[in-house]
Amino acid sequence: SQQGEEDPQALSIQEGENATMNCSYKTSINNLQWYRQNSGRGLVHLILIRSNEREKHSGRLRVTLDTSKKSSSLLITASRAADTASYFCATDKSFQKLVFGTGTRLLVSP
Amino acid sequence: DAGVTQSPTHLIKTRGQQVTLRCSPKSGHDTVSWYQQALGQGPQFIFQYYEEEERQRGNFPDRFSGHQFPNYSSELNVNALLLGDSALYLCASSSQGAGDTQYFGPGTRLTVL
């Protein structure tokens, strides 16, 4: 079963715009990770945020974590066509057993 | 430095057959986890191997088994294949002593006819 849900399920934007995806989960966690997946292939790790952190940046990515609301958000700034992919959040409660959400399909049009 | 590798890339089997998928972890990693991703869904955890033993297991039947070798590579075996086993099988590797990030391979696409 899935741990939580990403919202929205699908997002369509123009190049240069920002994209925001949200993730909700159900149980306490050690950390939360965001992954990107292109065309049903392998997952690419984007960023990890630990339960005692509230915000983290990596290049054009900004991730926030609110453990009181059991939610996280991923912001991609100045989107590019190459950002078109599915994005998944995954929670790690113990021993690196990742529980994934259902994913957000992002389409960035030129 | 090679990342996580998986073989084969694609595989077609018929119901009732058995299949073995292989994974080589990223250099320096000692933990291998396997995930099943059905079309349109997020990956689901099958099991994890560390020190050649199954350390954790998800909600999968005993038809799914695995092995980890002394060089940390791993195999996933599925017996008595069902149509519902058609999926992308992902292997992820990590290091117990170097943080929690898991690195995924490109996956094996299994089709059961």
mmCIF file with all atom_site columns, N, CA and C in Angstrom, chain B residues 4-28:
data_model
loop_
_atom_site.group_PDB
_atom_site.id
_atom_site.type_symbol
_atom_site.label_atom_id
_atom_site.label_alt_id
_atom_site.label_comp_id
_atom_site.label_asym_id
_atom_site.label_entity_id
_atom_site.label_seq_id
_atom_site.pdbx_PDB_ins_code
_atom_site.Cartn_x
_atom_site.Cartn_y
_atom_site.Cartn_z
_atom_site.occupancy
_atom_site.B_iso_or_equiv
_atom_site.pdbx_formal_charge
_atom_site.auth_seq_id
_atom_site.auth_comp_id
_atom_site.auth_asym_id
_atom_site.auth_atom_id
_atom_site.pdbx_PDB_model_num
ATOM 1  N N  . VAL B 1 4  ? 24.184 1.953   -10.040 1.00 0.00 ? 4  VAL B N  1
ATOM 2  C CA . VAL B 1 4  ? 23.480 0.692   -9.863  1.00 0.00 ? 4  VAL B CA 1
ATOM 3  C C  . VAL B 1 4  ? 23.126 0.129   -11.239 1.00 0.00 ? 4  VAL B C  1
ATOM 4  N N  . THR B 1 5  ? 23.454 -1.120  -11.458 1.00 0.00 ? 5  THR B N  1
ATOM 5  C CA . THR B 1 5  ? 23.134 -1.749  -12.740 1.00 0.00 ? 5  THR B CA 1
ATOM 6  C C  . THR B 1 5  ? 22.187 -2.916  -12.524 1.00 0.00 ? 5  THR B C  1
ATOM 7  N N  . GLN B 1 6  ? 21.324 -3.137  -13.504 1.00 0.00 ? 6  GLN B N  1
ATOM 8  C CA . GLN B 1 6  ? 20.349 -4.215  -13.432 1.00 0.00 ? 6  GLN B CA 1
ATOM 9  C C  . GLN B 1 6  ? 20.321 -4.957  -14.767 1.00 0.00 ? 6  GLN B C  1
ATOM 10 N N  . SER B 1 7  ? 20.056 -6.252  -14.684 1.00 0.00 ? 7  SER B N  1
ATOM 11 C CA . SER B 1 7  ? 19.901 -7.048  -15.905 1.00 0.00 ? 7  SER B CA 1
ATOM 12 C C  . SER B 1 7  ? 18.849 -8.120  -15.691 1.00 0.00 ? 7  SER B C  1
ATOM 13 N N  . PRO B 1 8  ? 18.124 -8.496  -16.753 1.00 0.00 ? 8  PRO B N  1
ATOM 14 C CA . PRO B 1 8  ? 18.141 -7.842  -18.063 1.00 0.00 ? 8  PRO B CA 1
ATOM 15 C C  . PRO B 1 8  ? 17.320 -6.550  -18.044 1.00 0.00 ? 8  PRO B C  1
ATOM 16 N N  . THR B 1 9  ? 17.273 -5.869  -19.176 1.00 0.00 ? 9  THR B N  1
ATOM 17 C CA . THR B 1 9  ? 16.494 -4.641  -19.284 1.00 0.00 ? 9  THR B CA 1
ATOM 18 C C  . THR B 1 9  ? 15.011 -4.965  -19.434 1.00 0.00 ? 9  THR B C  1
ATOM 19 N N  . HIS B 1 10 ? 14.735 -5.918  -20.290 1.00 0.00 ? 10 HIS B N  1
ATOM 20 C CA . HIS B 1 10 ? 13.374 -6.359  -20.546 1.00 0.00 ? 10 HIS B CA 1
ATOM 21 C C  . HIS B 1 10 ? 13.321 -7.878  -20.482 1.00 0.00 ? 10 HIS B C  1
ATOM 22 N N  . LEU B 1 11 ? 12.149 -8.394  -20.121 1.00 0.00 ? 11 LEU B N  1
ATOM 23 C CA . LEU B 1 11 ? 11.985 -9.838  -20.009 1.00 0.00 ? 11 LEU B CA 1
ATOM 24 C C  . LEU B 1 11 ? 10.521 -10.173 -20.258 1.00 0.00 ? 11 LEU B C  1
ATOM 25 N N  . ILE B 1 12 ? 10.282 -11.189 -21.076 1.00 0.00 ? 12 ILE B N  1
ATOM 26 C CA . ILE B 1 12 ? 8.914  -11.662 -21.312 1.00 0.00 ? 12 ILE B CA 1
ATOM 27 C C  . ILE B 1 12 ? 8.827  -13.112 -20.887 1.00 0.00 ? 12 ILE B C  1
ATOM 28 N N  . LYS B 1 13 ? 7.870  -13.420 -20.030 1.00 0.00 ? 13 LYS B N  1
ATOM 29 C CA . LYS B 1 13 ? 7.674  -14.768 -19.525 1.00 0.00 ? 13 LYS B CA 1
ATOM 30 C C  . LYS B 1 13 ? 6.192  -15.128 -19.653 1.00 0.00 ? 13 LYS B C  1
ATOM 31 N N  . THR B 1 14 ? 5.890  -16.394 -19.484 1.00 0.00 ? 14 THR B N  1
ATOM 32 C CA . THR B 1 14 ? 4.505  -16.836 -19.472 1.00 0.00 ? 14 THR B CA 1
ATOM 33 C C  . THR B 1 14 ? 4.106  -17.243 -18.054 1.00 0.00 ? 14 THR B C  1
ATOM 34 N N  . ARG B 1 15 ? 2.821  -17.257 -17.815 1.00 0.00 ? 15 ARG B N  1
ATOM 35 C CA . ARG B 1 15 ? 2.307  -17.622 -16.499 1.00 0.00 ? 15 ARG B CA 1
ATOM 36 C C  . ARG B 1 15 ? 2.854  -18.964 -16.041 1.00 0.00 ? 15 ARG B C  1
ATOM 37 N N  . GLY B 1 16 ? 3.209  -19.044 -14.758 1.00 0.00 ? 16 GLY B N  1
ATOM 38 C CA . GLY B 1 16 ? 3.708  -20.287 -14.202 1.00 0.00 ? 16 GLY B CA 1
ATOM 39 C C  . GLY B 1 16 ? 5.221  -20.428 -14.254 1.00 0.00 ? 16 GLY B C  1
ATOM 40 N N  . GLN B 1 17 ? 5.862  -19.634 -15.096 1.00 0.00 ? 17 GLN B N  1
ATOM 41 C CA . GLN B 1 17 ? 7.313  -19.725 -15.195 1.00 0.00 ? 17 GLN B CA 1
ATOM 42 C C  . GLN B 1 17 ? 7.981  -19.048 -14.007 1.00 0.00 ? 17 GLN B C  1
ATOM 43 N N  . GLN B 1 18 ? 9.304  -19.187 -13.968 1.00 0.00 ? 18 GLN B N  1
ATOM 44 C CA . GLN B 1 18 ? 10.119 -18.576 -12.916 1.00 0.00 ? 18 GLN B CA 1
ATOM 45 C C  . GLN B 1 18 ? 11.067 -17.581 -13.565 1.00 0.00 ? 18 GLN B C  1
ATOM 46 N N  . VAL B 1 19 ? 11.436 -16.537 -12.828 1.00 0.00 ? 19 VAL B N  1
ATOM 47 C CA . VAL B 1 19 ? 12.322 -15.526 -13.378 1.00 0.00 ? 19 VAL B CA 1
ATOM 48 C C  . VAL B 1 19 ? 13.347 -15.106 -12.323 1.00 0.00 ? 19 VAL B C  1
ATOM 49 N N  . THR B 1 20 ? 14.540 -14.765 -12.796 1.00 0.00 ? 20 THR B N  1
ATOM 50 C CA . THR B 1 20 ? 15.593 -14.236 -11.921 1.00 0.00 ? 20 THR B CA 1
ATOM 51 C C  . THR B 1 20 ? 16.081 -12.904 -12.471 1.00 0.00 ? 20 THR B C  1
ATOM 52 N N  . LEU B 1 21 ? 16.046 -11.897 -11.622 1.00 0.00 ? 21 LEU B N  1
ATOM 53 C CA . LEU B 1 21 ? 16.534 -10.574 -11.976 1.00 0.00 ? 21 LEU B CA 1
ATOM 54 C C  . LEU B 1 21 ? 17.794 -10.292 -11.163 1.00 0.00 ? 21 LEU B C  1
ATOM 55 N N  . ARG B 1 22 ? 18.711 -9.524  -11.755 1.00 0.00 ? 22 ARG B N  1
ATOM 56 C CA . ARG B 1 22 ? 19.993 -9.296  -11.120 1.00 0.00 ? 22 ARG B CA 1
ATOM 57 C C  . ARG B 1 22 ? 20.285 -7.813  -10.913 1.00 0.00 ? 22 ARG B C  1
ATOM 58 N N  . CYS B 1 23 ? 21.054 -7.539  -9.870  1.00 0.00 ? 23 CYS B N  1
ATOM 59 C CA . CYS B 1 23 ? 21.363 -6.155  -9.515  1.00 0.00 ? 23 CYS B CA 1
ATOM 60 C C  . CYS B 1 23 ? 22.788 -6.074  -8.977  1.00 0.00 ? 23 CYS B C  1
ATOM 61 N N  . SER B 1 24 ? 23.534 -5.108  -9.474  1.00 0.00 ? 24 SER B N  1
ATOM 62 C CA . SER B 1 24 ? 24.855 -4.814  -8.912  1.00 0.00 ? 24 SER B CA 1
ATOM 63 C C  . SER B 1 24 ? 24.792 -3.438  -8.281  1.00 0.00 ? 24 SER B C  1
ATOM 64 N N  . PRO B 1 25 ? 25.132 -3.331  -7.009  1.00 0.00 ? 25 PRO B N  1
ATOM 65 C CA . PRO B 1 25 ? 25.001 -2.040  -6.324  1.00 0.00 ? 25 PRO B CA 1
ATOM 66 C C  . PRO B 1 25 ? 26.091 -1.060  -6.728  1.00 0.00 ? 25 PRO B C  1
ATOM 67 N N  . LYS B 1 26 ? 25.874 0.161   -6.369  1.00 0.00 ? 26 LYS B N  1
ATOM 68 C CA . LYS B 1 26 ? 26.868 1.217   -6.558  1.00 0.00 ? 26 LYS B CA 1
ATOM 69 C C  . LYS B 1 26 ? 28.094 0.869   -5.736  1.00 0.00 ? 26 LYS B C  1
ATOM 70 N N  . SER B 1 27 ? 29.275 1.214   -6.271  1.00 0.00 ? 27 SER B N  1
ATOM 71 C CA . SER B 1 27 ? 30.513 0.919   -5.579  1.00 0.00 ? 27 SER B CA 1
ATOM 72 C C  . SER B 1 27 ? 30.500 1.489   -4.161  1.00 0.00 ? 27 SER B C  1
ATOM 73 N N  . GLY B 1 28 ? 30.870 0.663   -3.197  1.00 0.00 ? 28 GLY B N  1
ATOM 74 C CA . GLY B 1 28 ? 30.913 1.120   -1.809  1.00 0.00 ? 28 GLY B CA 1
ATOM 75 C C  . GLY B 1 28 ? 29.630 0.887   -1.042  1.00 0.00 ? 28 GLY B C  1
#
